[in-house]
Coordinates of C-alpha atoms in Angstrom, one line a residue:
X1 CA -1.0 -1.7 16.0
X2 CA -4.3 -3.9 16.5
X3 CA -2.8 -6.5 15.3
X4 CA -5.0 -9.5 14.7
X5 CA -4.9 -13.5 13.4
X6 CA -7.9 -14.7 11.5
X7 CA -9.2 -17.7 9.1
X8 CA -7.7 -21.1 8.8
X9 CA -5.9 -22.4 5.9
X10 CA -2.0 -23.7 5.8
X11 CA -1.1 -20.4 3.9
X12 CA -1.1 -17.0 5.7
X13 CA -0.9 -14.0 4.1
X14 CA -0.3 -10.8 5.4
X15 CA -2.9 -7.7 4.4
X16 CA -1.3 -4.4 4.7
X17 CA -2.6 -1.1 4.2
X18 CA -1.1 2.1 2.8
X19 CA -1.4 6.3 2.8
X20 CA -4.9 7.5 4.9
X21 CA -5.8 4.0 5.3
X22 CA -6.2 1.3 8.2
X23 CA -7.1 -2.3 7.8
X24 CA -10.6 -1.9 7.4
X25 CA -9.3 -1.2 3.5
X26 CA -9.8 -5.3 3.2
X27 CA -13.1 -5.5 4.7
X28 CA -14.8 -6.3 1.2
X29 CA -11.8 -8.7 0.7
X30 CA -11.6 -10.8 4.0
X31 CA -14.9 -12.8 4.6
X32 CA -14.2 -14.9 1.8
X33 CA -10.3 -14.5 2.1
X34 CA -10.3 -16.0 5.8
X35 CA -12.7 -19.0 4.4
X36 CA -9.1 -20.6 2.6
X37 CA -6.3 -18.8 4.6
X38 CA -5.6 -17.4 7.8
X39 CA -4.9 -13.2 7.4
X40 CA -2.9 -11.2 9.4
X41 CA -4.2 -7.5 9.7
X42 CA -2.6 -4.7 11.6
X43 CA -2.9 -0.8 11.5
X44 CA 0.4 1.1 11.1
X45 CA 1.0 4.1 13.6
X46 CA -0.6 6.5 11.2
X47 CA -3.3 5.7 10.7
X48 CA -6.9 7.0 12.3
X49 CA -7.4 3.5 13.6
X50 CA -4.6 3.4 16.1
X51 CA -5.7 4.4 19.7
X52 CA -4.5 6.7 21.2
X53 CA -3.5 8.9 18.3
X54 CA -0.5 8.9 17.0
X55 CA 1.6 11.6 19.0
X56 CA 4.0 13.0 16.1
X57 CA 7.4 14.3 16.7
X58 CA 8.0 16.3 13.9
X59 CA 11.6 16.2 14.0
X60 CA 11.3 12.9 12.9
X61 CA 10.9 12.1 9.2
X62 CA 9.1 8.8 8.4
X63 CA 11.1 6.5 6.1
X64 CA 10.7 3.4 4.3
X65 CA 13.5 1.6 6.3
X66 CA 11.9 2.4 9.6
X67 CA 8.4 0.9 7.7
X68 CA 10.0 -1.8 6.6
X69 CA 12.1 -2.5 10.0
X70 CA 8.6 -2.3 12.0
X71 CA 7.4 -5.2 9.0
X72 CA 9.9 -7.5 9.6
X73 CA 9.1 -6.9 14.0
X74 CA 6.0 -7.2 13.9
X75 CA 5.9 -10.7 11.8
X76 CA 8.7 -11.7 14.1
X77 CA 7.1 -11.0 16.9
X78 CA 4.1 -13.2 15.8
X79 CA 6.3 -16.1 14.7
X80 CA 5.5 -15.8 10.9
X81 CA 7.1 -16.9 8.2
X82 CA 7.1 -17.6 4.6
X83 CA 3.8 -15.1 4.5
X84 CA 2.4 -14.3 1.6
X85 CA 2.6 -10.3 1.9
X86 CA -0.4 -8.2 0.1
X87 CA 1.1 -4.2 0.2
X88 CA -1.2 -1.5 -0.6
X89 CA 0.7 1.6 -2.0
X90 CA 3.3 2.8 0.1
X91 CA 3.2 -0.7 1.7
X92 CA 4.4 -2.5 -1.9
X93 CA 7.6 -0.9 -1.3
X94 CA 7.8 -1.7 2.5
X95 CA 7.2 -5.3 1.4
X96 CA 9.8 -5.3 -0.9
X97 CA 12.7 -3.7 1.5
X98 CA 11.6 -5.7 4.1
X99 CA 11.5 -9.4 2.0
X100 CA 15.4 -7.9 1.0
X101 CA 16.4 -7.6 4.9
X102 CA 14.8 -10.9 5.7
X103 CA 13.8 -13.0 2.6
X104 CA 12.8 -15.8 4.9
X105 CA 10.1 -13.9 6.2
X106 CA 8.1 -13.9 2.7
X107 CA 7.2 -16.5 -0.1
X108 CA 5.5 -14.7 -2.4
X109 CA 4.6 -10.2 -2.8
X110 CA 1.2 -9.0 -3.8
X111 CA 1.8 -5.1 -4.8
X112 CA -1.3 -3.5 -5.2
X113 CA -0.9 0.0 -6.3
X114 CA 2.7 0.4 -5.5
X115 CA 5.1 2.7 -7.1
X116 CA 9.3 3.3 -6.3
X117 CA 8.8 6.6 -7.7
X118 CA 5.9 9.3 -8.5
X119 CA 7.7 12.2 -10.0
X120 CA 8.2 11.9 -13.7
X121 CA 12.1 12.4 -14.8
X122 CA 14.1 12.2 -18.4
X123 CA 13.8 8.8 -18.3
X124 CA 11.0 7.9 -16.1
X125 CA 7.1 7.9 -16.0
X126 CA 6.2 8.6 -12.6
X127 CA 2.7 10.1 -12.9
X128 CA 3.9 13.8 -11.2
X129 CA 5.5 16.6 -11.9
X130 CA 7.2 18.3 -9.3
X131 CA 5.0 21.1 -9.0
X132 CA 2.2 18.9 -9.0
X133 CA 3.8 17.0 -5.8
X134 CA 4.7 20.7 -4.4
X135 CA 1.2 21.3 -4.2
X136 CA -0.3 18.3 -3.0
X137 CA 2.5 18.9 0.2
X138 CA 0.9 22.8 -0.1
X139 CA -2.6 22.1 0.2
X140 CA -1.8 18.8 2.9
X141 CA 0.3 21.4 5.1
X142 CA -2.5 24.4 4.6
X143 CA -5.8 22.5 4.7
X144 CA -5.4 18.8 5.4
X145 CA -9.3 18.0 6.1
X146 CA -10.1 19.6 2.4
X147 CA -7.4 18.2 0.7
X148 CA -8.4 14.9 2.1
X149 CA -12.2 15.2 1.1
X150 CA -11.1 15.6 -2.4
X151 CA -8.3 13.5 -2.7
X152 CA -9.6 10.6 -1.2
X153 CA -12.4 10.1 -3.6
X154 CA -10.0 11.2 -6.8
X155 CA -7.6 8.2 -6.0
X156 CA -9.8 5.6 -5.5
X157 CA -12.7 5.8 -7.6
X158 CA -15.1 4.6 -5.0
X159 CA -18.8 5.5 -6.2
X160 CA -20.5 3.9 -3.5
X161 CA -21.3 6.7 -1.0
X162 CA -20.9 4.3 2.0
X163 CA -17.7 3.4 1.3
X164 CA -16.4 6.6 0.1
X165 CA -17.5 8.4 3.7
X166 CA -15.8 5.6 5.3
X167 CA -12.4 5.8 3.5
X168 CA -12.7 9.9 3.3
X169 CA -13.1 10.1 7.3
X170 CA -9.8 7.7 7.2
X171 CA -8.3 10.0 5.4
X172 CA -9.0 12.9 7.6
X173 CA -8.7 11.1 11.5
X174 CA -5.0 11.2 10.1
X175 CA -2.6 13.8 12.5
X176 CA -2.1 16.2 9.7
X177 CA 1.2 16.8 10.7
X178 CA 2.1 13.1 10.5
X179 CA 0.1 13.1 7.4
X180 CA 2.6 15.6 6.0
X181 CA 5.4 13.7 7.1
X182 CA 4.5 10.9 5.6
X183 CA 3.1 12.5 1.8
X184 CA 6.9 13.8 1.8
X185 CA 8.4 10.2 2.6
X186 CA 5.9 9.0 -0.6
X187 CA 6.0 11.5 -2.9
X188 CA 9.3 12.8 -3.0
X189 CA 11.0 8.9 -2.4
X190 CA 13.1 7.3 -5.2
X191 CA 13.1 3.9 -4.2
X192 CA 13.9 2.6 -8.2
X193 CA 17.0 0.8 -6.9
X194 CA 15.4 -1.7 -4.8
X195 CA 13.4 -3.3 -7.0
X196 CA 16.9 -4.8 -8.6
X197 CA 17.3 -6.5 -4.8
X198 CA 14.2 -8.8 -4.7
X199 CA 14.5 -12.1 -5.7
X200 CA 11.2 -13.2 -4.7
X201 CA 8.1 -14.3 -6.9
X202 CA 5.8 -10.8 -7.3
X203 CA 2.7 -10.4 -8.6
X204 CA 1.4 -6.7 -9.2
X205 CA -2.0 -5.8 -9.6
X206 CA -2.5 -2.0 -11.1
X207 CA -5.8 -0.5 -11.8
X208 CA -5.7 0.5 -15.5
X209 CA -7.8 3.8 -14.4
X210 CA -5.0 4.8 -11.2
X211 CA -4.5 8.3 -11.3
X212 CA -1.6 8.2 -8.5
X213 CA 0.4 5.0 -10.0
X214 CA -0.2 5.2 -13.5
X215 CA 0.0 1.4 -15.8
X216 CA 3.0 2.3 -17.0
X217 CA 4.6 2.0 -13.7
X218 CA 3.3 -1.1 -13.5
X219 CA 5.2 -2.2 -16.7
X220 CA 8.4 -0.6 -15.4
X221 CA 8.3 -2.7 -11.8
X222 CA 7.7 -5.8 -14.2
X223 CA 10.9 -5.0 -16.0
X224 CA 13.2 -4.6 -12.9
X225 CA 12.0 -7.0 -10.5
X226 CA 14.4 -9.6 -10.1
X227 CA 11.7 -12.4 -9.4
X228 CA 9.8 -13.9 -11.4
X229 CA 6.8 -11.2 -11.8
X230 CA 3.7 -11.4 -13.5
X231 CA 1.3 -8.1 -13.7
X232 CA -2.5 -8.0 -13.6
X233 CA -4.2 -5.3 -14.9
X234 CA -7.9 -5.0 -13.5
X235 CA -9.8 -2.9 -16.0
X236 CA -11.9 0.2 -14.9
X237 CA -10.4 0.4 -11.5
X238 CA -8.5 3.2 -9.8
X239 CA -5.7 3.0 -6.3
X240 CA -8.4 0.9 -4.3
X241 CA -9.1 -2.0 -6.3
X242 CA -9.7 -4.2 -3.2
X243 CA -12.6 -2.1 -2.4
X244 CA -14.4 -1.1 -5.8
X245 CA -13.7 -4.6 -7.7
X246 CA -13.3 -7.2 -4.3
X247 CA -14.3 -10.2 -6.1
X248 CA -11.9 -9.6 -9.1
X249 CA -8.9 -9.3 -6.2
X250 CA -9.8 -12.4 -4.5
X251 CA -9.9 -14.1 -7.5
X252 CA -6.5 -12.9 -8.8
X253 CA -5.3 -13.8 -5.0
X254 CA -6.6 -17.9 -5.4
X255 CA -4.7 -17.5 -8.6
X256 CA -2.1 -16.8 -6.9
X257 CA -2.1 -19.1 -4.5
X258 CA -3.6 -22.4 -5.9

């Protein structure tokens, strides 16, 4: 999982990535991150970053337990605890399944982005309609390397061209059946009744400009999270707000922190 310890500081916070992505989605972040606090990156099996390939059985589903299960190994095996845990996307809600199987792991959850649920309902702002996630899983399953070329720069809002090619050929050195897999795991999950379970302190940081986790799901997490939450909105941003506004997130991490 290319695992990796870097910085100094007393403090150690753990950076992990989410849907299309590897850990090269904090590059803009860690230079002056790793100047106050020693980072732990890693790659989950997905993603384009992970040598070999990922080698997808398809009669295997992905879940957020098995995520959150490989979380809670993978800082075990590295003898961390009491981490500081920054979740991009999907990751939010590893994060917080993971800091409910073994609070002891965790002292504080970033969520950058995350969302227990994207399909709107009665009573419920999601961001999706059904038919909107139906085709998403269409277009994934009948041209992944297109869909990929114009979703990747849709979510996040990245202008620069440099960093746009470099996130878009993320995107697309995914399996694409894996890729699948996983889009059905995120999209279709209702994970609403887990944010009742953490107790620790969270701090969620939405882009007010997120097409795939709208602000009002930001609001809702606020509501239900059983620890005490605060929420920080960064203006003009999209899903990548480490990467388009990097100096805004490390500020709101010292924040944090200090």
């Amino acid at each position: 999982m290319n695992s990796r310890l870097i910085g100094n500081g007393e403090i150690t916070l753990v950076l992990s990535h989410g849907y299309g992505a590897s850990q090269a989605v904090w590059d803009e972040v860690v230079p002056k991150l790793s100047k106050r606090y020693q980072l732990f990156l890693f790659d989950w099996c997905f993603s384009e970053a992970v040598k070999p390939p990922l080698a997808f059985d398809s009669s295997k589903d992905f879940s957020f337990e098995g995520f959150a299960d490989e979380l809670i190994s993978l800082l075990d095996n590295n003898k961390l605890k009491c981490v500081v845990f920054v979740g991009h996307s999907m990751a939010g809600m590893v994060g917080c399944l993971a800091s409910i199987k073994r609070p002891d792991l965790f002292s504080h959850l970033v969520l950058v982005g995350a969302s227990p649920r994207y399909v709107n309902s009665d009573d419920y702002q999601g961001g999706f309609q059904l038919t909107d996630v139906e085709n998403i899983l269409t277009n994934i399953q009948t041209n992944f390397q297109a869909w990929a070329e114009e979703f990747a720069p849709m979510a996040s809002g990245i202008t620069d061209q440099i960093h746009l090619k470099k996130l878009i050929d993320s995107f697309k050195g995914m399996n694409p059946t894996a890729a699948l897999s996983l889009a059905k795991m995120i999209f279709l999950s209702d994970q609403r009744h887990v944010l009742e379970h953490v107790n620790l302190p969270c701090t969620i940081i939405q882009g007010t400009e997120d097409i795939v986790v709208p602000v009002v799901v930001g609001d809702y997490m606020k509501r239900k999270l059983k620890g005490e939450t605060s929420l920080v909105n960064i203006e003009k941003n999209a899903h990548f707000p480490q990467i388009t506004s990097p100096k805004k997130f490390v500020e709101i991490l010292r924040k944090i922190l200090n």
